[in-house]
mmCIF file with all atom_site columns, C-alpha atoms in Angstrom:
data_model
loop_
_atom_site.group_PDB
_atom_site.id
_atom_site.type_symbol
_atom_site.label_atom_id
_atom_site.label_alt_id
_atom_site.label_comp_id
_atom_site.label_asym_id
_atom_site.label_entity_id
_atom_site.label_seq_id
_atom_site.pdbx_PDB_ins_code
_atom_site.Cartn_x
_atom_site.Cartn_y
_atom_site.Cartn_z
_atom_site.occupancy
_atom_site.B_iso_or_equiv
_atom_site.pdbx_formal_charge
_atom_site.auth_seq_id
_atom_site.auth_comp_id
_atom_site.auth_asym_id
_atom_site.auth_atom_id
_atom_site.pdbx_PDB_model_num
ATOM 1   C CA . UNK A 1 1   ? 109.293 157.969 114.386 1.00 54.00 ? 1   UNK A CA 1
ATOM 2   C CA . UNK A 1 2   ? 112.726 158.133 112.479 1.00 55.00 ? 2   UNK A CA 1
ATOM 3   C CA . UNK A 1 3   ? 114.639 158.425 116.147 1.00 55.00 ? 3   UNK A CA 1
ATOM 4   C CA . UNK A 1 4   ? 112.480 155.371 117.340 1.00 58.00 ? 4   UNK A CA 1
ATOM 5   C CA . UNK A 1 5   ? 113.245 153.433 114.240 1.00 52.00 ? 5   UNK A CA 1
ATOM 6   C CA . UNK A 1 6   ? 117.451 154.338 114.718 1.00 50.00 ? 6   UNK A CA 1
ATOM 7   C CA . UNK A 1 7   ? 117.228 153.505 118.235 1.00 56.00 ? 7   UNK A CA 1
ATOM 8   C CA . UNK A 1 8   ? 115.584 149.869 117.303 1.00 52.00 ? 8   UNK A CA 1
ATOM 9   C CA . UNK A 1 9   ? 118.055 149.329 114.607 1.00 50.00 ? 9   UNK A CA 1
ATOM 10  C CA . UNK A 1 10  ? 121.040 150.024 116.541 1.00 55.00 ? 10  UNK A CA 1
ATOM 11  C CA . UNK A 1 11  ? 119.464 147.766 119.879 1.00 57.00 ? 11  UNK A CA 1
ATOM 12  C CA . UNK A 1 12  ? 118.959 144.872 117.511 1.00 52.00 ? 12  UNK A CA 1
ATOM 13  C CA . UNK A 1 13  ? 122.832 145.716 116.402 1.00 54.00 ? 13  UNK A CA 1
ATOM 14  C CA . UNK A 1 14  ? 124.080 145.374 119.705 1.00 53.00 ? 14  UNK A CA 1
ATOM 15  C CA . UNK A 1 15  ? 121.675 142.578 121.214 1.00 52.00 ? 15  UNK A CA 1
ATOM 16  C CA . UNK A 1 16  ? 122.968 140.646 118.080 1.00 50.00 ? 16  UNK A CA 1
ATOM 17  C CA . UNK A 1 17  ? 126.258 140.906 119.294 1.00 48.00 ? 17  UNK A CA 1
ATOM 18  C CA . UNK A 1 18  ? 127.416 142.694 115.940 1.00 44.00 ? 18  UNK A CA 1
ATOM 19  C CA . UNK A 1 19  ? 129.824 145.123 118.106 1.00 45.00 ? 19  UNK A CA 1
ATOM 20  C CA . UNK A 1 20  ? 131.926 143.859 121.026 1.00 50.00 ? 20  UNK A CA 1
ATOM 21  C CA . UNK A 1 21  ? 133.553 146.709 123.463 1.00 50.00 ? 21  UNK A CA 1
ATOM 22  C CA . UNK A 1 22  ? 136.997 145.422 121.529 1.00 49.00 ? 22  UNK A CA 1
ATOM 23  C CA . UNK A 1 23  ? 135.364 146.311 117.929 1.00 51.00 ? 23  UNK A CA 1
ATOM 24  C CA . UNK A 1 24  ? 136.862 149.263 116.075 1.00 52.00 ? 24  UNK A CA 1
ATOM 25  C CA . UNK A 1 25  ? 133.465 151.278 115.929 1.00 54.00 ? 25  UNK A CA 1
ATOM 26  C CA . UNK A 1 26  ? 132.010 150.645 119.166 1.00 53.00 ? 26  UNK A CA 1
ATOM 27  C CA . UNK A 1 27  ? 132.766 153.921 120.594 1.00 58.00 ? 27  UNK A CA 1
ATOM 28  C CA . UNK A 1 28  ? 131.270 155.280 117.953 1.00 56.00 ? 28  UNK A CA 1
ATOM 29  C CA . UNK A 1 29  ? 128.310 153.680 118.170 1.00 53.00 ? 29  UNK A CA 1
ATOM 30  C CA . UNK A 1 30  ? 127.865 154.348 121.599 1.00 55.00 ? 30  UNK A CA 1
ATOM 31  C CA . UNK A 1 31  ? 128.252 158.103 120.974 1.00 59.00 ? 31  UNK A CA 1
ATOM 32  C CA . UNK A 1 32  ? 125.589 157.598 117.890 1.00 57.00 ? 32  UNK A CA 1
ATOM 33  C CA . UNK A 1 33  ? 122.984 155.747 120.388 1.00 52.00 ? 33  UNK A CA 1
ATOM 34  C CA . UNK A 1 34  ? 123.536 159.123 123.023 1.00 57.00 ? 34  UNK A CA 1
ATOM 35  C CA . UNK A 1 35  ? 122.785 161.513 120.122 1.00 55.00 ? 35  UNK A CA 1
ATOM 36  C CA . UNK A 1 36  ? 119.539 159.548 119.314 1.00 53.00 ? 36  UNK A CA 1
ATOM 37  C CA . UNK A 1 37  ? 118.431 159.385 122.573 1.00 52.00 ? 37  UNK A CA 1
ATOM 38  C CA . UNK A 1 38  ? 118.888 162.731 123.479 1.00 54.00 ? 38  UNK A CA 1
ATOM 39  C CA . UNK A 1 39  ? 116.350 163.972 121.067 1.00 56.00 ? 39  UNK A CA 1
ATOM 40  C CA . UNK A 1 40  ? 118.460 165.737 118.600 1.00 55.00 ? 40  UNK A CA 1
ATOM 41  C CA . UNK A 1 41  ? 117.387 166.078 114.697 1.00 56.00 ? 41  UNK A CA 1
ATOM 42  C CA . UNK A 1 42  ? 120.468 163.789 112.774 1.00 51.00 ? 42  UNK A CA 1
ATOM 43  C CA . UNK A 1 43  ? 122.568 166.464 111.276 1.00 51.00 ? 43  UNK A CA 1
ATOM 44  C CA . UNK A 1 44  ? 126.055 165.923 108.947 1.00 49.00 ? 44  UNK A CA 1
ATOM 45  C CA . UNK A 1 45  ? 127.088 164.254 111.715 1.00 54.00 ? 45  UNK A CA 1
ATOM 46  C CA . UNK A 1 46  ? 124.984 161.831 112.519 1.00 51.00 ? 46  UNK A CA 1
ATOM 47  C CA . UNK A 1 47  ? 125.933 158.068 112.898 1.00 53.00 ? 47  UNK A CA 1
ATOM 48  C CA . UNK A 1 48  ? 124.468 155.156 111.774 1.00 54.00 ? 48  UNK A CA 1
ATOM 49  C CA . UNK A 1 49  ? 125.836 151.971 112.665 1.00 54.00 ? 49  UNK A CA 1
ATOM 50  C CA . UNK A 1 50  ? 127.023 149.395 110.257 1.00 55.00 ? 50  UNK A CA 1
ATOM 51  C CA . UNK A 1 51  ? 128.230 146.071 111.125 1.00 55.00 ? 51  UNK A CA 1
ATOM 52  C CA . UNK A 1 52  ? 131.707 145.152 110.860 1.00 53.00 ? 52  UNK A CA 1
ATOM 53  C CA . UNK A 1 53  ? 132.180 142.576 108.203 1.00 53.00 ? 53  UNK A CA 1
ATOM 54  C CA . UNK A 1 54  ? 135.708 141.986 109.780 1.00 51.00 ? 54  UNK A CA 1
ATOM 55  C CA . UNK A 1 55  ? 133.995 141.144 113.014 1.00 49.00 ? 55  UNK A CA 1
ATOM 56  C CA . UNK A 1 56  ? 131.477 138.970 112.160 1.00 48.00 ? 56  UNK A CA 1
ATOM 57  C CA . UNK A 1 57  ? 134.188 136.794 110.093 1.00 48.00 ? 57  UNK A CA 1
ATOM 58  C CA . UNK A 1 58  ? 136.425 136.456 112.944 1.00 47.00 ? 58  UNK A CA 1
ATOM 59  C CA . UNK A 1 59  ? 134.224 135.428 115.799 1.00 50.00 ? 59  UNK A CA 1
ATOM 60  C CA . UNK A 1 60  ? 131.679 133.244 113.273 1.00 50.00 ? 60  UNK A CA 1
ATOM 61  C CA . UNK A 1 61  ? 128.631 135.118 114.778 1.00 51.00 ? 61  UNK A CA 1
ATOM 62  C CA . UNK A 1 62  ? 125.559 133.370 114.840 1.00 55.00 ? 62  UNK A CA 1
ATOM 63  C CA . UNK A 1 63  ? 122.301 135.554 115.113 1.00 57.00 ? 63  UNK A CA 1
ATOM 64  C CA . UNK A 1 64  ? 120.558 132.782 115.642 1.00 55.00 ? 64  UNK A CA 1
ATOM 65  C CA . UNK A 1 65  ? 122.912 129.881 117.167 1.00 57.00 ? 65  UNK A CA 1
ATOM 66  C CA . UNK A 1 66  ? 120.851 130.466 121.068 1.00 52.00 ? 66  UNK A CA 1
ATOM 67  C CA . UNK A 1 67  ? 117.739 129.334 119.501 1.00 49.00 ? 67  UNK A CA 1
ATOM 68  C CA . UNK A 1 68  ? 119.447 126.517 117.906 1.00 53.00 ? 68  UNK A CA 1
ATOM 69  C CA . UNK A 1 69  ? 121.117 125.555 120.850 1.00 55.00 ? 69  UNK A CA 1
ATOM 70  C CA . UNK A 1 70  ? 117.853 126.222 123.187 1.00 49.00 ? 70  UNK A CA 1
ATOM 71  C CA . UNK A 1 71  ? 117.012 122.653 121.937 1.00 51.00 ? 71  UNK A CA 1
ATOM 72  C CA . UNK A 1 72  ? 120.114 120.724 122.044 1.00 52.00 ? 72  UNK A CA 1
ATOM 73  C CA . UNK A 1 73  ? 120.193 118.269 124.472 1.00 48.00 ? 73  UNK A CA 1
ATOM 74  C CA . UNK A 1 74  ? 124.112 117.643 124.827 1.00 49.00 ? 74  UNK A CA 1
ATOM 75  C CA . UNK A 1 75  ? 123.930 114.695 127.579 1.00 45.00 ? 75  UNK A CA 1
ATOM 76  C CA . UNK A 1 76  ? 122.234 112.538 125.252 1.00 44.00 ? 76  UNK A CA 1
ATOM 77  C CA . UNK A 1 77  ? 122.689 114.475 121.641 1.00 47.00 ? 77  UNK A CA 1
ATOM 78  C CA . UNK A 1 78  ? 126.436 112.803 121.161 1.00 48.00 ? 78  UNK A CA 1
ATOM 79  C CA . UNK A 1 79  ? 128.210 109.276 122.073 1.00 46.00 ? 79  UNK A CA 1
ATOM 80  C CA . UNK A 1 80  ? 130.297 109.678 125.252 1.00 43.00 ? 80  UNK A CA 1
ATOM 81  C CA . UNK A 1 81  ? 133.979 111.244 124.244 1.00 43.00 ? 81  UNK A CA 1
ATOM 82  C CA . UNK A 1 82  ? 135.243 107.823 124.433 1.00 56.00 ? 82  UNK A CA 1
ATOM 83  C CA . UNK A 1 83  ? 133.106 106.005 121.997 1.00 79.00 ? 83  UNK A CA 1
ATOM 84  C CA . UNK A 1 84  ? 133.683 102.472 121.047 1.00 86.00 ? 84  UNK A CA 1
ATOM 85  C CA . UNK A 1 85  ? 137.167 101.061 121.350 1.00 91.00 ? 85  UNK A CA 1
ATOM 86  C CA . UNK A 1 86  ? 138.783 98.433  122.896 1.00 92.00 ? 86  UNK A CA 1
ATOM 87  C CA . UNK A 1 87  ? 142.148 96.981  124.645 1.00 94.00 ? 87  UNK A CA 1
ATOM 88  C CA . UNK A 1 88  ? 143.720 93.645  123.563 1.00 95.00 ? 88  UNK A CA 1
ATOM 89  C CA . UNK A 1 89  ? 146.976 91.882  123.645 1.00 96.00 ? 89  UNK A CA 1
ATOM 90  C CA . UNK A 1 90  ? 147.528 89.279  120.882 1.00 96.00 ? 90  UNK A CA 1
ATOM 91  C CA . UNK A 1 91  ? 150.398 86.943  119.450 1.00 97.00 ? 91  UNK A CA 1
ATOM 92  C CA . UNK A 1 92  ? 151.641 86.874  116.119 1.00 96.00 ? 92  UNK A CA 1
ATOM 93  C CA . UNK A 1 93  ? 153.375 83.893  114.255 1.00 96.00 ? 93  UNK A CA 1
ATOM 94  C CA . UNK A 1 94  ? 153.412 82.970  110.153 1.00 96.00 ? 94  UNK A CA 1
ATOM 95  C CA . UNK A 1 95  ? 152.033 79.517  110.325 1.00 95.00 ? 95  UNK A CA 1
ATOM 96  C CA . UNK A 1 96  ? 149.058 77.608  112.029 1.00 96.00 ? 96  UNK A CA 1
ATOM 97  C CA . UNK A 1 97  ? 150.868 74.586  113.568 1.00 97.00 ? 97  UNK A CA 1
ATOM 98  C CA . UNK A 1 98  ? 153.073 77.298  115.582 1.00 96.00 ? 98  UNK A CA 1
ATOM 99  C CA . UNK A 1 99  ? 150.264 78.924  116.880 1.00 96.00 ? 99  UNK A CA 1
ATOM 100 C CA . UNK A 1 100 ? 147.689 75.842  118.109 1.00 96.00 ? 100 UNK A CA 1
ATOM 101 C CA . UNK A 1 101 ? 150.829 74.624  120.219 1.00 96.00 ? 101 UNK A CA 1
ATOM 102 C CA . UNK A 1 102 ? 150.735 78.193  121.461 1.00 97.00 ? 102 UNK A CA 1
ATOM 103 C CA . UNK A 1 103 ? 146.895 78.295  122.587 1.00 97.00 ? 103 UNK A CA 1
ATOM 104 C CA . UNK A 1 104 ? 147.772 74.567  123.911 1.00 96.00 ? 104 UNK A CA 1
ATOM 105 C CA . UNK A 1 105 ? 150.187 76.364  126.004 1.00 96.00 ? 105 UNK A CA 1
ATOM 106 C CA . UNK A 1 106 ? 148.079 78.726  127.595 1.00 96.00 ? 106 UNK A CA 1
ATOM 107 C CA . UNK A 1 107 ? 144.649 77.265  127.936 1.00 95.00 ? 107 UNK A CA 1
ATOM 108 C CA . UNK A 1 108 ? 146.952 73.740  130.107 1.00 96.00 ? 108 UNK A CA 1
ATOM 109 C CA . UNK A 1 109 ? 148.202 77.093  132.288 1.00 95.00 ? 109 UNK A CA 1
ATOM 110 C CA . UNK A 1 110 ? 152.050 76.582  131.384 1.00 96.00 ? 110 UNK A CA 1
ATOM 111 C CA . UNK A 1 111 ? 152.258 79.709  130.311 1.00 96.00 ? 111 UNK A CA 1
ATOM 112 C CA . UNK A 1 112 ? 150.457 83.124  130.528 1.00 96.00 ? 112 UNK A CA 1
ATOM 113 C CA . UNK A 1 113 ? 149.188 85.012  127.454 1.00 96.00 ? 113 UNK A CA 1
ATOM 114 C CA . UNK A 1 114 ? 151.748 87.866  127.973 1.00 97.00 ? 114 UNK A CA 1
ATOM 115 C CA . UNK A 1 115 ? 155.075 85.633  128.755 1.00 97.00 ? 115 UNK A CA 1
ATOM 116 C CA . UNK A 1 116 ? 153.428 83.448  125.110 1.00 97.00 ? 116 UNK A CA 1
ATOM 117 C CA . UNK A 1 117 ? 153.535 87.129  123.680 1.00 96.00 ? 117 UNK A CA 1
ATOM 118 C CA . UNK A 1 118 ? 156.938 87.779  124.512 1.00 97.00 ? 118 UNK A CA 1
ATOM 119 C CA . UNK A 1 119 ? 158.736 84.648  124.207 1.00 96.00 ? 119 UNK A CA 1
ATOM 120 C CA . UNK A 1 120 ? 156.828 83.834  120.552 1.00 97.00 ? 120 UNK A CA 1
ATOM 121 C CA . UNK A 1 121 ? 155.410 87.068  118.956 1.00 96.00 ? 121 UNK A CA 1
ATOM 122 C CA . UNK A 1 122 ? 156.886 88.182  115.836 1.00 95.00 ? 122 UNK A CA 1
ATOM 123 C CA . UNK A 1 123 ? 155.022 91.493  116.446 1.00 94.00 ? 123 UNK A CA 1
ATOM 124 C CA . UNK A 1 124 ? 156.663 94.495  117.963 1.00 94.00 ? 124 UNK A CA 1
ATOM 125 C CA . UNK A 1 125 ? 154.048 94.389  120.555 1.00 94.00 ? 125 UNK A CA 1
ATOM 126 C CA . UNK A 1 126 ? 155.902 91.241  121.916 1.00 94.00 ? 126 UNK A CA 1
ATOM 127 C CA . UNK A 1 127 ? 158.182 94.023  124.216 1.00 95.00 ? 127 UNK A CA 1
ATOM 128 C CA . UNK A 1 128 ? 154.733 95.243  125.702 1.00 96.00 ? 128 UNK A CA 1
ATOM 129 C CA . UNK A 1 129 ? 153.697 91.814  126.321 1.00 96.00 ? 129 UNK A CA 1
ATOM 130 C CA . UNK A 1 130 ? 151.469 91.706  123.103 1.00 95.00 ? 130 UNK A CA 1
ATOM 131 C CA . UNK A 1 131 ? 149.547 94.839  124.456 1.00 95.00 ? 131 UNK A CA 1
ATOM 132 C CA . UNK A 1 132 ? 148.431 96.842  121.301 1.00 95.00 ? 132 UNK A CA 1
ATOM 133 C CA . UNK A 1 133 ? 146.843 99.419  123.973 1.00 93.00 ? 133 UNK A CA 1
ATOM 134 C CA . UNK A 1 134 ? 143.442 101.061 122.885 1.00 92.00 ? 134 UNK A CA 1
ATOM 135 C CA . UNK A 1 135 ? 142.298 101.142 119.422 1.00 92.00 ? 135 UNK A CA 1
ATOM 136 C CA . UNK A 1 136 ? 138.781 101.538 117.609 1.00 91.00 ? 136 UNK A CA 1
ATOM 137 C CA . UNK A 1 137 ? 136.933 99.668  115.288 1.00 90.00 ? 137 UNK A CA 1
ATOM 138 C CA . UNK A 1 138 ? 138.919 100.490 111.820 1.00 88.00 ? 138 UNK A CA 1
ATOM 139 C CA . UNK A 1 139 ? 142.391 100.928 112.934 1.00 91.00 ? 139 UNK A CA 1
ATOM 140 C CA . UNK A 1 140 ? 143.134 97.015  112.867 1.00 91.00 ? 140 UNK A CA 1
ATOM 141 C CA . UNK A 1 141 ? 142.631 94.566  109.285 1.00 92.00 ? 141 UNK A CA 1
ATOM 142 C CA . UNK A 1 142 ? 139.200 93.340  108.809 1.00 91.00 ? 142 UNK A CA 1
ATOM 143 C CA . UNK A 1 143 ? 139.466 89.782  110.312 1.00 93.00 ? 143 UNK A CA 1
ATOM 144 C CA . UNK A 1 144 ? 140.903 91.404  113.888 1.00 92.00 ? 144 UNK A CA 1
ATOM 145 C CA . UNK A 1 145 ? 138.017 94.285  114.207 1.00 90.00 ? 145 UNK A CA 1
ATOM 146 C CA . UNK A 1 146 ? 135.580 91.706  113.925 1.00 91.00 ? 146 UNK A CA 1
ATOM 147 C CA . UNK A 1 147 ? 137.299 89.103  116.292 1.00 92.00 ? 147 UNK A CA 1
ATOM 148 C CA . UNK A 1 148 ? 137.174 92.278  118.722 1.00 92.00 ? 148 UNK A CA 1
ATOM 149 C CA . UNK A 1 149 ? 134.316 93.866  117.657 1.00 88.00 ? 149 UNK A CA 1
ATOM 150 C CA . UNK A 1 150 ? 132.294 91.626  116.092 1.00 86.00 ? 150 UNK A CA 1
ATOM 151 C CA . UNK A 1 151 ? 129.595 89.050  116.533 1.00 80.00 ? 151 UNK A CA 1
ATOM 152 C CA . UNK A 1 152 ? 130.193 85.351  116.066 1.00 74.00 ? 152 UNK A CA 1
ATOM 153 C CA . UNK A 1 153 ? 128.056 82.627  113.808 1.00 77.00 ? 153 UNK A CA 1
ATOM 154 C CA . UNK A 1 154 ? 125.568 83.319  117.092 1.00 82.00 ? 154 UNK A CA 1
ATOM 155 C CA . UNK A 1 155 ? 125.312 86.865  117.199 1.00 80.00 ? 155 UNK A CA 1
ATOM 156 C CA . UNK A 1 156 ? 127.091 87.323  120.107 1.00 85.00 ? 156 UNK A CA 1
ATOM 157 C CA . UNK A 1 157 ? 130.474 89.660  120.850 1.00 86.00 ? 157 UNK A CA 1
ATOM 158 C CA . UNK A 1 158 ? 133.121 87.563  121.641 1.00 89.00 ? 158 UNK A CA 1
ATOM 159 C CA . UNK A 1 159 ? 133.612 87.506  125.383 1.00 91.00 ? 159 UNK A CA 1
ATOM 160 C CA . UNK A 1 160 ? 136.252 90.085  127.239 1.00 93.00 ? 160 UNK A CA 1
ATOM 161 C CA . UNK A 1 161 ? 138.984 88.161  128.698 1.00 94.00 ? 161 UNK A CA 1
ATOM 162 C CA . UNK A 1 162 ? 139.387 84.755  126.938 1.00 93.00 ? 162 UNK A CA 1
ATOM 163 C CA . UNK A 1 163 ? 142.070 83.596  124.072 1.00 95.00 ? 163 UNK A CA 1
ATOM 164 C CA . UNK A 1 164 ? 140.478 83.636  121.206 1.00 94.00 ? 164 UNK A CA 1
ATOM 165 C CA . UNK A 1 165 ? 141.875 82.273  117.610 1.00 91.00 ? 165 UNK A CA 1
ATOM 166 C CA . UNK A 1 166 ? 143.450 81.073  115.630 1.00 95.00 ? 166 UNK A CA 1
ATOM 167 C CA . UNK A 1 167 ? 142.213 84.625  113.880 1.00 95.00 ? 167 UNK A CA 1
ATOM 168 C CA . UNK A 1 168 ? 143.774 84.461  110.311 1.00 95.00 ? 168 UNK A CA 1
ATOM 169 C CA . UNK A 1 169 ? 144.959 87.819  108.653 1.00 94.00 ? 169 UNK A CA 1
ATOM 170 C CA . UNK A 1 170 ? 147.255 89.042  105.859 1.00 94.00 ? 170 UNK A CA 1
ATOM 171 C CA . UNK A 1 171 ? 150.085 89.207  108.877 1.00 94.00 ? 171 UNK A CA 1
ATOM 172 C CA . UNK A 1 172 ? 149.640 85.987  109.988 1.00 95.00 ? 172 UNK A CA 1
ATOM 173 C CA . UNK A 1 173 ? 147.859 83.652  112.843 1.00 96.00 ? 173 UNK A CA 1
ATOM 174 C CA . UNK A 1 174 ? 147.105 85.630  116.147 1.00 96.00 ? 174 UNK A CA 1
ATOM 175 C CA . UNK A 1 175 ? 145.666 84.619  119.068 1.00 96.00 ? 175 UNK A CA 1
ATOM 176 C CA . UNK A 1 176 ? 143.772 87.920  120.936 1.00 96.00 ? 176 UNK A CA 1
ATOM 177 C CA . UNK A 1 177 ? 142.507 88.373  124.133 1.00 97.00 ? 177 UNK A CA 1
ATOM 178 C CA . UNK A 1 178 ? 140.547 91.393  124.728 1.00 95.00 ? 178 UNK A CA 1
ATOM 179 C CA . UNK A 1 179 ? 140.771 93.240  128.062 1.00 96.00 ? 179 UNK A CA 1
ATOM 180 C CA . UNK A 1 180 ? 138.247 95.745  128.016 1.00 93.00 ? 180 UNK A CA 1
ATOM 181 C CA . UNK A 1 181 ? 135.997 96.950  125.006 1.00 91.00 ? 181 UNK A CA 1
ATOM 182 C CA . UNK A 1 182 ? 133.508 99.972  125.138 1.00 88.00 ? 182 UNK A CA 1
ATOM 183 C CA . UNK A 1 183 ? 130.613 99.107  123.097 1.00 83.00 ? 183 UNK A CA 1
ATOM 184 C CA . UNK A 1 184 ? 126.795 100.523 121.987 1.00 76.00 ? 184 UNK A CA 1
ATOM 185 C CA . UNK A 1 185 ? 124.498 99.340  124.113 1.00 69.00 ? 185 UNK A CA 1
ATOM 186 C CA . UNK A 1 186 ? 121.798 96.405  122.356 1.00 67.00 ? 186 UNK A CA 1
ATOM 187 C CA . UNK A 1 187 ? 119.404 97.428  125.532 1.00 67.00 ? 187 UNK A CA 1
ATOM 188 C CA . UNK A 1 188 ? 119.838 101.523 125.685 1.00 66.00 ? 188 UNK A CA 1
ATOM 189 C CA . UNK A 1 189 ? 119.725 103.161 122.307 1.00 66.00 ? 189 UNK A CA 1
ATOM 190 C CA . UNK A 1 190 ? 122.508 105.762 122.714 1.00 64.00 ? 190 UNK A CA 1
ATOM 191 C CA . UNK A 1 191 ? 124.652 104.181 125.636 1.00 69.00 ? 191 UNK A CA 1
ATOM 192 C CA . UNK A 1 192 ? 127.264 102.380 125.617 1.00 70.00 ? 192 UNK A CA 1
ATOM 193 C CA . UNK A 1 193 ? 128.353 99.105  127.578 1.00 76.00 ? 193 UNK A CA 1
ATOM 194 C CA . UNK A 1 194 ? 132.100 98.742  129.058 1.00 80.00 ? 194 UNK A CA 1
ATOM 195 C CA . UNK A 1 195 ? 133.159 95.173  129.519 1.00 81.00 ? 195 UNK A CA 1
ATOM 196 C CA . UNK A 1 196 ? 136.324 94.645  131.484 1.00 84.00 ? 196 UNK A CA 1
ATOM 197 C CA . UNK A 1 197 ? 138.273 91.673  132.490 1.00 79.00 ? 197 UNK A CA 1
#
């Protein structure tokens, strides 16, 4: 009953991942599970395996991560790796007059949002063209996240593609235009929506 009750211990040692074929010790308790099998009584000599504390800091074992994992459902536990974000360009200028003349610009079609950017920007963005490239909710002041991310007095997102503003910030008057923005879904808990120009 003793030899049955060593071999058990040891199985559970191994199936449990205690010892890898790397681990100082695993040799010897290989030699330890021969002895017990072959029927000998445990003498001086006999082995009995303890787990290496070393080990089992270094590779974070989990006994029981499998069963945890058994019920994670990883296409639909976490957002997609992208999450919400969006692209915009925008133009920056210190006063309001500057920047309706701007928008007046535009919307007639004398000029296009990116040649506005860099002939009138006084953001460094202005040598991209006013691109501010990808960016998620948080990154930008208050009053541009929720131009871009937002809702408007009718609970909808501002639409992907169109000059909005004059948005007001601590910087200044912008005018944004968003070209692409990766949001939740308001149909599919879970999913997200990309909108692109």
């Amino acid at each position: 009953m003793k030899m049955q009750a060593l071999i058990c211990v040891a199985m559970l040692a191994v199936a449990a991942q205690a010892f890898s074929p790397a681990a100082p010790g695993h040799a010897a308790l290989m030699k330890g599970l021969r002895h017990a099998a072959s029927g000998q009584q445990p003498g001086a000599h006999s082995f009995v395996p303890a787990p290496n504390p070393s080990l089992r800091a270094s590779t974070g074992l989990d006994m029981f991560g499998w069963l945890k994992d058994a019920f994670v459902n990883q296409e639909y536990a976490e957002p997609p790796a992208e999450g919400v974000k969006a692209t915009a360009r925008h133009i920056l200028v210190k006063n309001l007059e500057d920047i309706i003349a701007i928008k007046a610009e535009i919307d007639s079609g004398a000029m296009t949002m990116e040649d506005a950017a860099r002939e009138y920007s006084t953001c460094p963005s202005k040598a991209q063209a006013g691109s501010l490239g990808s960016f998620k909710p948080g990154m930008m002041v208050s009053e541009f996240d929720q131009a871009v991310f937002g809702n408007d007095e009718a609970g909808e997102r501002n639409p992907v593609g169109v000059v909005l503003g004059p948005v007001e910030t601590k910087f200044g008057y912008h005018l944004i235009r968003i070209e692409s923005r990766n949001m939740a879904s308001k149909t599919v808990n879970g999913a997200f929506t990309e909108e692109t120009m």
